[in-house]
XYZ file of C-alpha atoms in Angstrom:
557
model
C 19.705 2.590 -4.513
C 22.768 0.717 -5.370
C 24.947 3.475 -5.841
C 28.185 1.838 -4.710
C 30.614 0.481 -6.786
C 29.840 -3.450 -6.449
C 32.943 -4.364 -6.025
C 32.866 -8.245 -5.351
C 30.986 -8.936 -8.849
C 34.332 -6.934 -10.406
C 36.491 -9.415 -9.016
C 34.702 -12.338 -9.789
C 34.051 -10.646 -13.760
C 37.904 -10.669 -13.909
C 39.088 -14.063 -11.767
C 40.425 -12.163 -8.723
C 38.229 -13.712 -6.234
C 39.227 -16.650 -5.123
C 38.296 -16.815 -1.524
C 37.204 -20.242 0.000
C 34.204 -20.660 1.909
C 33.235 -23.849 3.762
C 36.046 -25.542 1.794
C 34.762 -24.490 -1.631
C 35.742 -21.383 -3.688
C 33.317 -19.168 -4.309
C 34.981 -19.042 -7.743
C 34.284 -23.005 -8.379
C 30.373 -22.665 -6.722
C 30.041 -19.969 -9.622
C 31.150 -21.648 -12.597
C 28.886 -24.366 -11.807
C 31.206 -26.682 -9.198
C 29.518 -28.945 -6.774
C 28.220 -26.671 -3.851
C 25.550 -24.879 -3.003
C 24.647 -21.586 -0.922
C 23.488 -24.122 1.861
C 27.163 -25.713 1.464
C 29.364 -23.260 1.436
C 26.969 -21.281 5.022
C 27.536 -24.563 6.850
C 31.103 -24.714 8.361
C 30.516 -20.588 8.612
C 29.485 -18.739 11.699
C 28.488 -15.629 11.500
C 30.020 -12.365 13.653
C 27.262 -10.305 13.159
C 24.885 -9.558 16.002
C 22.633 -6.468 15.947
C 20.827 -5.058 18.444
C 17.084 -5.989 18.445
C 14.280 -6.764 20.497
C 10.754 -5.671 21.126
C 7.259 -5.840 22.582
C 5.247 -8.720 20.684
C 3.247 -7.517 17.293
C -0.028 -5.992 18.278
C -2.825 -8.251 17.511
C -4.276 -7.868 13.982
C -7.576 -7.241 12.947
C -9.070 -10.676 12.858
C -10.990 -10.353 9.768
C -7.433 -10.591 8.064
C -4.525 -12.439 10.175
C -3.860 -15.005 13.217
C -1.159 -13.919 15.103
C 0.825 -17.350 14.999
C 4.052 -18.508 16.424
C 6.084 -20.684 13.818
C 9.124 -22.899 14.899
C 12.095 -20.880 13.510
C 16.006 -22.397 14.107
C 16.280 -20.695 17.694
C 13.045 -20.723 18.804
C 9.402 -20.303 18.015
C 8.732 -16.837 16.406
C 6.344 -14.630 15.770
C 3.914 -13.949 12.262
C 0.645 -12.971 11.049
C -1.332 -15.464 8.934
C -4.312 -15.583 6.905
C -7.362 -17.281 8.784
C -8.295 -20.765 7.878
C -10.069 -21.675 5.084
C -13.583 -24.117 4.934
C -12.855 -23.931 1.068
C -10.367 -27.010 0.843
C -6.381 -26.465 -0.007
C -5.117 -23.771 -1.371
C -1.564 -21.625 -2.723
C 0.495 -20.087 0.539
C 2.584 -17.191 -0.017
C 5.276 -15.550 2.143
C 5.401 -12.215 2.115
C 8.628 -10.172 3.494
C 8.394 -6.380 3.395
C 11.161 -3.988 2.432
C 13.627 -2.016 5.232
C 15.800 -3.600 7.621
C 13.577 -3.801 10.610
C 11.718 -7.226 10.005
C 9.085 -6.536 13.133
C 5.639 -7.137 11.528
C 2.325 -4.541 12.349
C 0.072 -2.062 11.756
C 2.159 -1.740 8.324
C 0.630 -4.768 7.149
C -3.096 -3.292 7.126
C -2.139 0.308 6.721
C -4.127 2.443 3.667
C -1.019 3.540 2.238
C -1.286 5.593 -1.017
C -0.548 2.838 -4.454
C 2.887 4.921 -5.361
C 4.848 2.959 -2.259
C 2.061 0.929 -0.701
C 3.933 -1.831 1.622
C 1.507 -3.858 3.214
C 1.315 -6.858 1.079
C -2.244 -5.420 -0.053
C -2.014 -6.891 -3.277
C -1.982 -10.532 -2.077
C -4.890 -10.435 -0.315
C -7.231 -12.911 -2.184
C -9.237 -15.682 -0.912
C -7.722 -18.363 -2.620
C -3.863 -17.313 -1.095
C -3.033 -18.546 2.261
C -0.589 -15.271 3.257
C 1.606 -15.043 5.696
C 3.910 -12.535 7.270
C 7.069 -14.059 9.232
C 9.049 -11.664 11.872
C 12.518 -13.078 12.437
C 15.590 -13.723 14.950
C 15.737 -10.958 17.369
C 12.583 -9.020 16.191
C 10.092 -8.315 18.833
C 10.574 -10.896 21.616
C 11.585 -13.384 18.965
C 14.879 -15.513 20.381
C 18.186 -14.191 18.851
C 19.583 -11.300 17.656
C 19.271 -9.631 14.235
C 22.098 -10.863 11.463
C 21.283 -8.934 8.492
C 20.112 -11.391 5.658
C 22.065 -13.934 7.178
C 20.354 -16.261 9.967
C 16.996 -14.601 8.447
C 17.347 -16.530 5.774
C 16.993 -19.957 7.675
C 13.879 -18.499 9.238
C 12.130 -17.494 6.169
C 12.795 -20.929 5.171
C 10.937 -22.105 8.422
C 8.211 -19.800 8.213
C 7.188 -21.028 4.626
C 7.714 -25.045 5.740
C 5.227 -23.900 8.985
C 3.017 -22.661 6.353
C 3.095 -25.389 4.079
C 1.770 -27.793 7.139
C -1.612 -25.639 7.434
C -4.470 -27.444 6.850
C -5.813 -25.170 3.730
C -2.198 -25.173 2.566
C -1.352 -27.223 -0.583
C 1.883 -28.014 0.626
C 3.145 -27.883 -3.033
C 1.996 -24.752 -3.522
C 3.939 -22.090 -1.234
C 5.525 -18.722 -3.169
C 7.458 -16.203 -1.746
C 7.019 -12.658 -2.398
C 9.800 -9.998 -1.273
C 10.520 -6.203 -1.848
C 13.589 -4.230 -1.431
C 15.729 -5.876 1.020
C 12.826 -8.402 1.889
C 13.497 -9.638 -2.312
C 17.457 -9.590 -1.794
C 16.633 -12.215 1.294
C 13.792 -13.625 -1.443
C 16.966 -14.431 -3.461
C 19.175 -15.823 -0.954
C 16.320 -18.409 0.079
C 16.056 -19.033 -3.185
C 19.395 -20.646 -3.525
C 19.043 -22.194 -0.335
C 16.042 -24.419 -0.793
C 13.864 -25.371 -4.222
C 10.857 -25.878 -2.076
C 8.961 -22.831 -3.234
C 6.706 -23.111 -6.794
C 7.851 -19.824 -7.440
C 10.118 -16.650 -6.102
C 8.979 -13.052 -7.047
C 11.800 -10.442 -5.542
C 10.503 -7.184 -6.196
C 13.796 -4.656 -6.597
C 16.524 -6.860 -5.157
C 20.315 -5.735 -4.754
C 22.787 -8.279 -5.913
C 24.990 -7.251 -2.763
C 25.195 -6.339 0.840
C 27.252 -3.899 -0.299
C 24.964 -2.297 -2.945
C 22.951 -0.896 0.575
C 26.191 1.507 1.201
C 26.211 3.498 4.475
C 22.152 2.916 4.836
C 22.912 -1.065 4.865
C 22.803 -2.897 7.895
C 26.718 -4.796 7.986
C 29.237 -3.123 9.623
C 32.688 -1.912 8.494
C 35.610 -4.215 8.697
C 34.420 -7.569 8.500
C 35.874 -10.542 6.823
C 35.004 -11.348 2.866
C 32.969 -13.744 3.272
C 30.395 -11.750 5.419
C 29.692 -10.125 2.850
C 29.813 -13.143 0.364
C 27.311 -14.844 2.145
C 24.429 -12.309 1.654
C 25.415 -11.424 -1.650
C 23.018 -13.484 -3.962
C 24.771 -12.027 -7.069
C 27.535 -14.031 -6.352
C 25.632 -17.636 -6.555
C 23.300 -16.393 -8.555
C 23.730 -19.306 -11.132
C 23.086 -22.080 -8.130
C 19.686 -20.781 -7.817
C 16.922 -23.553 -6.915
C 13.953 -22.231 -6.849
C 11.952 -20.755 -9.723
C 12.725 -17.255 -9.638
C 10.952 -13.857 -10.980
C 13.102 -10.325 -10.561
C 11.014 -7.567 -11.216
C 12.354 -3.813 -10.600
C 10.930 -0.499 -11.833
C 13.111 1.084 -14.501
C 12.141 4.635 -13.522
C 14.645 5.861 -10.603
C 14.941 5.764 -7.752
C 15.284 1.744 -8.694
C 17.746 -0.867 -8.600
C 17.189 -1.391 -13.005
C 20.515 -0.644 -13.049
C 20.965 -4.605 -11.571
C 18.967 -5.739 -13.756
C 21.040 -6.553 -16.768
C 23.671 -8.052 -14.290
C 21.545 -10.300 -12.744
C 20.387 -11.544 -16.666
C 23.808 -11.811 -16.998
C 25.055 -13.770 -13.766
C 21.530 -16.149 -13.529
C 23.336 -18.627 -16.038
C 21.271 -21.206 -16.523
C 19.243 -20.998 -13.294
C 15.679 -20.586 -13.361
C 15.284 -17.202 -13.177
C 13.489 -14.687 -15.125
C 14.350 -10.702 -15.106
C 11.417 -8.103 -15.840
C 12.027 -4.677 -15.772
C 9.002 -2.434 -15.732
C 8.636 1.159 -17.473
C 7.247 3.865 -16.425
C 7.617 2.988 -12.404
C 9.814 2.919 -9.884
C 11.274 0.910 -6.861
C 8.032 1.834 -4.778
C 5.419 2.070 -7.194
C 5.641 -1.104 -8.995
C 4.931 -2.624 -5.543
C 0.999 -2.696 -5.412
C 0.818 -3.617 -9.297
C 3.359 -6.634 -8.935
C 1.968 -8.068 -5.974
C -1.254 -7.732 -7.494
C -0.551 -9.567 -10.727
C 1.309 -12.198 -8.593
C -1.647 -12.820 -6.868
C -3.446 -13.901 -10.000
C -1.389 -15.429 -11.691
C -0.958 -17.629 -8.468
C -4.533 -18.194 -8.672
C -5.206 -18.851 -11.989
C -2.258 -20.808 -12.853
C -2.257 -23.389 -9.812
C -2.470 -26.644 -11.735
C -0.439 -25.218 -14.663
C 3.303 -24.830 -13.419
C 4.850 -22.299 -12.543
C 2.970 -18.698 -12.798
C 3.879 -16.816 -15.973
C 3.107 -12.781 -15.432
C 4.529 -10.161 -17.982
C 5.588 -6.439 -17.851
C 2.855 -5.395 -19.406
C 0.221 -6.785 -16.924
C 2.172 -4.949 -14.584
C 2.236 -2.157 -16.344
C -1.631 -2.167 -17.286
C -2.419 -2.682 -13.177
C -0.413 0.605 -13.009
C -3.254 2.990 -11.947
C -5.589 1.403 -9.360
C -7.500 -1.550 -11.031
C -10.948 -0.213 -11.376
C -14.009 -2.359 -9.723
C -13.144 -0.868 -6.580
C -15.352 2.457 -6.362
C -19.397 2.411 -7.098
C -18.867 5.992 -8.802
C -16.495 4.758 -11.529
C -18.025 6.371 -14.775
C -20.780 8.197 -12.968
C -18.809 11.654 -13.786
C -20.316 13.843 -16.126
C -19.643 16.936 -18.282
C -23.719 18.065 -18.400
C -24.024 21.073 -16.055
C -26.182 20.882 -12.768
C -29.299 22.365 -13.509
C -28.795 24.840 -10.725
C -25.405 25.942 -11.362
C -26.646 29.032 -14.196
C -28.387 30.983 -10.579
C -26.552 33.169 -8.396
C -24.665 30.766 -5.808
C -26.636 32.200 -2.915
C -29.421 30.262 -4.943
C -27.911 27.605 -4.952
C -29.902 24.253 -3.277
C -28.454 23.439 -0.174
C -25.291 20.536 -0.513
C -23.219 20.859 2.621
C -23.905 18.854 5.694
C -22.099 18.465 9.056
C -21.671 14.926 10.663
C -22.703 13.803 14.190
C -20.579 10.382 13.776
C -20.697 7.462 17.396
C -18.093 4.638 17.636
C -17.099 2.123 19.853
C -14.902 3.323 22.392
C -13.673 6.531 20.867
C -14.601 9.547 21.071
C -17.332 10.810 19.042
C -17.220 12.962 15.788
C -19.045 16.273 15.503
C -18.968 18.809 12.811
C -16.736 19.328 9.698
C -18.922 18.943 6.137
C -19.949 15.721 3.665
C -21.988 15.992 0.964
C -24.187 13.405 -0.951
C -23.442 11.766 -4.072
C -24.751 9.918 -6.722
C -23.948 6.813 -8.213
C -25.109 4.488 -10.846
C -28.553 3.408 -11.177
C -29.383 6.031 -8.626
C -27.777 4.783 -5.653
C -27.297 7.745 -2.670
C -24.135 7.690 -1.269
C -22.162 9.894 1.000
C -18.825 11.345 0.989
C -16.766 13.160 3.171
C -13.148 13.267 4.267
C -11.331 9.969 5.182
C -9.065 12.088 7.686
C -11.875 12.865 10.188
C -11.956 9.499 11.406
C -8.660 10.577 12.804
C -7.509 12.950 15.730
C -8.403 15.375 13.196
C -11.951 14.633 13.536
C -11.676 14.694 17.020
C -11.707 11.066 16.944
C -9.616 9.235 19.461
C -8.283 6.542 18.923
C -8.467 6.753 15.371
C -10.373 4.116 13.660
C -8.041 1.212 12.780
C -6.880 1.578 8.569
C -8.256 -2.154 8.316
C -12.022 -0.437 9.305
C -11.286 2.028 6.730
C -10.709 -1.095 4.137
C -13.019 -3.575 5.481
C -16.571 -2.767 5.498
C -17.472 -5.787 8.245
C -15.249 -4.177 10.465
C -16.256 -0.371 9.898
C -19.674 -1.671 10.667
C -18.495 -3.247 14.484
C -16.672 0.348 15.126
C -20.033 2.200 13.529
C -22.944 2.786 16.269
C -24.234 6.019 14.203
C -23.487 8.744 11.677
C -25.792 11.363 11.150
C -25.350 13.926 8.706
C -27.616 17.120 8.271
C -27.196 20.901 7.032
C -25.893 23.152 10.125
C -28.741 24.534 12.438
C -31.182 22.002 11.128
C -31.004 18.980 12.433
C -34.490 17.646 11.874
C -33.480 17.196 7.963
C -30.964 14.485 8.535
C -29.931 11.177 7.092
C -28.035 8.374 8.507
C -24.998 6.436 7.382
C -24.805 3.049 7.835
C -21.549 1.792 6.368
C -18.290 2.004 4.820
C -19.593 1.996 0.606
C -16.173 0.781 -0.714
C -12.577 0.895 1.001
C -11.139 4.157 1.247
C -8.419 3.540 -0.794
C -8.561 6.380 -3.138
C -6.503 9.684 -1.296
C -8.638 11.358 1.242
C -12.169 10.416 0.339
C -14.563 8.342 2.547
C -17.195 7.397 0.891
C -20.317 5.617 2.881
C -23.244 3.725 1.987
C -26.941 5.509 3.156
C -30.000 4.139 4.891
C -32.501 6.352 2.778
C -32.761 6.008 -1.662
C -33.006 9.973 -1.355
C -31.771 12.871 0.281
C -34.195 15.104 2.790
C -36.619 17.961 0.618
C -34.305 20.674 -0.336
C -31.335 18.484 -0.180
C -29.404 18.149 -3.491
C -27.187 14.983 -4.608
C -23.952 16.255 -6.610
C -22.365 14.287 -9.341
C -18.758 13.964 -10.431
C -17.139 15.691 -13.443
C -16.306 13.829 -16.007
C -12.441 14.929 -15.613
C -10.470 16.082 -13.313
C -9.703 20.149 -13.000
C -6.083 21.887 -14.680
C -4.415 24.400 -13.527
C -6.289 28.080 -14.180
C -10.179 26.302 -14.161
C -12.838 28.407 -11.908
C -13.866 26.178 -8.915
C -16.170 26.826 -6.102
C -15.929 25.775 -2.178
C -19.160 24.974 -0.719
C -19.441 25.110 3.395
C -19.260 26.986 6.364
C -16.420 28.176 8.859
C -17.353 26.839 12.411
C -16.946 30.859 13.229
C -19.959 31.487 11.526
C -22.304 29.904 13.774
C -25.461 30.474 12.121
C -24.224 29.469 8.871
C -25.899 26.912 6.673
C -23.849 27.128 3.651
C -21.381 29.508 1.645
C -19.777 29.703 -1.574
C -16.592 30.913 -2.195
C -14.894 31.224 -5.781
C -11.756 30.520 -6.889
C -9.426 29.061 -9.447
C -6.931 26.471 -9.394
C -3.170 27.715 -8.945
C -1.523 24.234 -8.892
C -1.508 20.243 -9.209
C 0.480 17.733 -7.897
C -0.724 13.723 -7.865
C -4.132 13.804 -6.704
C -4.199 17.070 -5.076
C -4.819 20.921 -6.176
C -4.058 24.121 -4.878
C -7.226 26.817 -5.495
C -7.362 30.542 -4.217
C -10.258 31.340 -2.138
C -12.471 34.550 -2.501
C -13.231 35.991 -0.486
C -10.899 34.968 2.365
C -12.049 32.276 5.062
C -11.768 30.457 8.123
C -11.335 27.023 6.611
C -12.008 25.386 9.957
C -15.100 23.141 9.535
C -14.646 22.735 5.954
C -12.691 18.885 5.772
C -15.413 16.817 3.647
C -16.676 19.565 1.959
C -17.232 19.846 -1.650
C -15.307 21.592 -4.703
C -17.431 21.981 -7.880
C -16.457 22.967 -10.903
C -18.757 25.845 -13.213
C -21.146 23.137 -14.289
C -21.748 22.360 -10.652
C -20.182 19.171 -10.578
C -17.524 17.718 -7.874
C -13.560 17.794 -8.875
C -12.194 17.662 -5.290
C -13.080 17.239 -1.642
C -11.688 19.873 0.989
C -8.616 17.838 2.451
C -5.918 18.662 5.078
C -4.286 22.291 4.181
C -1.404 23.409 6.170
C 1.221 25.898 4.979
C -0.683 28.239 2.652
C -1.083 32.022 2.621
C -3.645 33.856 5.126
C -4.928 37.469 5.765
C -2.892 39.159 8.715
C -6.082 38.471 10.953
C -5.820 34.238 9.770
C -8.272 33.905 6.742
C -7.151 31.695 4.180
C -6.494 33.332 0.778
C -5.822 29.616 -0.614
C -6.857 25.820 0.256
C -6.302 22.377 -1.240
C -8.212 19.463 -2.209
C -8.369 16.002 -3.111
C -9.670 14.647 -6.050
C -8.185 11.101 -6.477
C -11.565 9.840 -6.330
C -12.288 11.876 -9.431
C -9.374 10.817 -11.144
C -10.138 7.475 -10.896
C -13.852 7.217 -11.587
C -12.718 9.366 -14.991
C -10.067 7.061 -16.111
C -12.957 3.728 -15.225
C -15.590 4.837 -17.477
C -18.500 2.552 -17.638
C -19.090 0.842 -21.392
């Protein structure tokens, strides 16, 4: 992250660059000469044509995104775009993700974790038409790729298409750009002032601040590389503009006082963030953009501060029904021998449309406030893990409509006795939080001799005493073990535990991890790499327990 020396803002600092472009020095556009970005691009044709090309973008899930062409400068192109609305006009944003591959798809509805989640999650509000423009020569898209040069005139299309929807207030369109989607944020910027506002999220102020991982090529002419440096016109910028980088590395904060120093007297505004980084401040920007589009619609231009950023930091809470259900009160079970233990475990018999079907691994019931059943289990076994193929779509696993089409059943009983079952009948809240899945029941209560576990009130550290609760599938007859162990390391929203005695963990994803009072601090995720017996038993295992973290830190008044 803009490691390289940036050598064109040296020259211009000290008067060596005087270079003409379009008839007008670079020098002069600076220092405030008539001119303009748009100006000094139009007598210039670029040599740079990348290879591209590409099937069309798969077809989103509906719930979220039309798959649209807009008219871009060569030739109608493709993008995803928010459904219309029946609630009258409202603010459009265009979105362009980070990397240098501008293809939209599955990215864009993807759970990926909050430290470097790209899809544009945070924008997804019902009072912000969004939309997500591929450009010249991505896909089958006419052209060939330019790198944040042509791209720019079809970002500028795709937010005029955007401003002609019919729930579009055409004064109100915002763009919204990460990583190299902000540095082509801030080349728009100067190109046009019809946006209400610019956010570019971790921009570079040069081509050149990419270094080998960049997309130009050695050996081209000055201006190249002039012409997609927004640094360099910084001070012509049009648009209102917001730069907002993480000041933890890897980031580009090290920009961030030059771009302070080059916006003159532009309309732009620099915000650098503690505490997070060029990935991480992602889902927390987006997600106070989003609101303070909303809020501030008929009052200028939004105004959002690093601390509201900063305070968004950890997920939000209001988005799981067990924040503040943990507790530190032991089960009143847990004092017996754990052979006495009430039964906990289950095993899942799960049907969906056209996939194959889910049978075994472990889930457990929880409660919730005011006594509401729920069930949890591991989000991974909607996957090939599970056995299920295809894998249910990520936007199922957000969307609780659309989990409900894929849904036909989901039983869930303890092994060899099926006639004490319960059914699942939905996704409870989107699995957003690590590996948990956590779904919604059709009975108030578990079977007779069924318990319902309850959080802890905080997660585990390293050394604690935890138990596993399940049963290997090589144990056939089994209906549920214990096995002790303590915790040997954390990382994020995961922990390492030793295992005693030894096991098969196979079977064991969605089962539960209790702590000595009995309550849950982790379910049994994905464990690959750790230490076995010679004859494959499992001396160790890890969990997940981001679901635990958060329902801690979102305690209930």
């Amino acid at each position: 992250m803009a490691t390289r020396a940036r050598t064109l803002l040296r020259y211009l600092a000290i008067g060596f660059l005087v270079t003409s472009i379009a008839g007008v020095s670079v020098a002069s556009l600076i220092a405030g000469g008539p001119g303009s970005l748009t100006e000094a691009r139009s007598a210039f044709v670029t040599s740079v044509h990348l290879a591209g090309g590409g099937p069309p973008p798969e077809p989103p899930p509906e719930e979220l995104f039309e798959r649209v062409k807009y008219p871009a400068p060569l030739g109608e192109s493709w993008a995803y775009v928010s459904p219309p609305s029946r609630e009258g006009r409202r603010a459009g944003v265009v979105y362009v993700h980070g990397g240098f591959d501008w293809s939209i798809g599955a990215l864009s509805w993807s759970c990926l974790p909050r430290e470097n989640d790209q899809s544009g999650r945070g924008l997804w509000r019902d009072e912000i038409a969004l939309m997500l423009p591929s450009f010249r020569g991505n896909h089958d898209n006419p052209g060939e790729p330019e790198c944040l040069y042509g791209e720019v005139d079809d970002l500028i299309a795709a937010a005029d298409y955007l401003a002609t929807r019919p729930d579009v207030d055409p004064d109100q369109v915002y763009l919204v750009g990460h990583s190299t989607g902000a540095t082509l944020a801030l080349l728009a910027a100067q190109m046009t002032d019809r946006f209400r506002g610019v956010f570019a999220i971790g921009p570079v102020g040069s081509i050149e601040d990419y270094g080998e991982g960049g997309c130009l090529p050695r050996g081209l002419r000055m201006k190249e590389s002039v012409l997609r440096a927004p640094m360099e016109l910084l001070e012509l910028t049009r648009s209102p503009t917001v730069i907002i980088e993480g000041n933890t590395q890897p980031s580009n904060s090290d920009l961030l006082p030059l771009f302070e120093r080059y916006r003159g007297d532009a309309p732009i505004e620099v915000l650098g963030v503690p505490g997070l980084d060029h990935f991480s401040v992602l889902a927390p920007a987006t997600e106070v953009i989003a609101r303070a589009i909303s809020r501030n619609r008929d009052s200028g231009r939004p105004f959002i501060d690093v601390q509201d950023i900063v305070d968004v930091a950890p997920q939000p809470c209001d988005v799981s029904r067990l924040e503040g259900t943990g507790t530190a009160e032991p089960a009143t079970w847990v004092e017996r021998p754990p052979a006495q233990w009430p039964q906990m475990v289950l095993t899942n018999e799960a049907q969906f449309s056209e996939r194959t079907a889910l049978s075994g691994a472990s889930a457990f019931f929880l409660e919730a406030a005011d006594d509401v059943l729920l069930l949890a289990t591991a989000r991974h076994l909607t996957g090939y893990a599970g056995g299920v193929e295809p894998p249910l779509d990520d936007a199922a696993l957000l969307l609780p409509a659309r989990f409900a089409r894929q849904l036909r059943s989901w039983t869930v009983f303890p092994r060899t006795q099926p006639e004490r079952s319960s059914n699942a009948v939905g996704l409870a809240e989107p699995a957003i939080l690590g590996d948990w899945l956590v779904l919604t029941l059709a009975a108030a209560r578990p079977p007779e001799q069924v318990v319902a576990l309850r959080l802890a009130s905080l997660p585990v550290s390293r050394g604690d005493a935890v138990y596993l609760v399940g049963c290997p599938y090589e144990e056939t007859d089994c209906v549920q073990n214990v096995y002790g162990g303590r915790v040997t390391w954390r990382m994020d929203h995961r922990f390492g535990y030793t295992l005693d005695p030894p096991v098969d963990v196979r079977g064991f994803s969605g089962a539960p991890i209790l702590n000595e009072a009995g309550r849950v601090v982790g379910v049994f995720s994905v464990s690959e790499d750790l230490d076995t017996t010679d004859d494959g038993r499992h001396v160790e295992a890890e969990a997940d327990d981001r679901l635990v973290q958060h329902a801690s830190a979102c305690r209930r008044p």
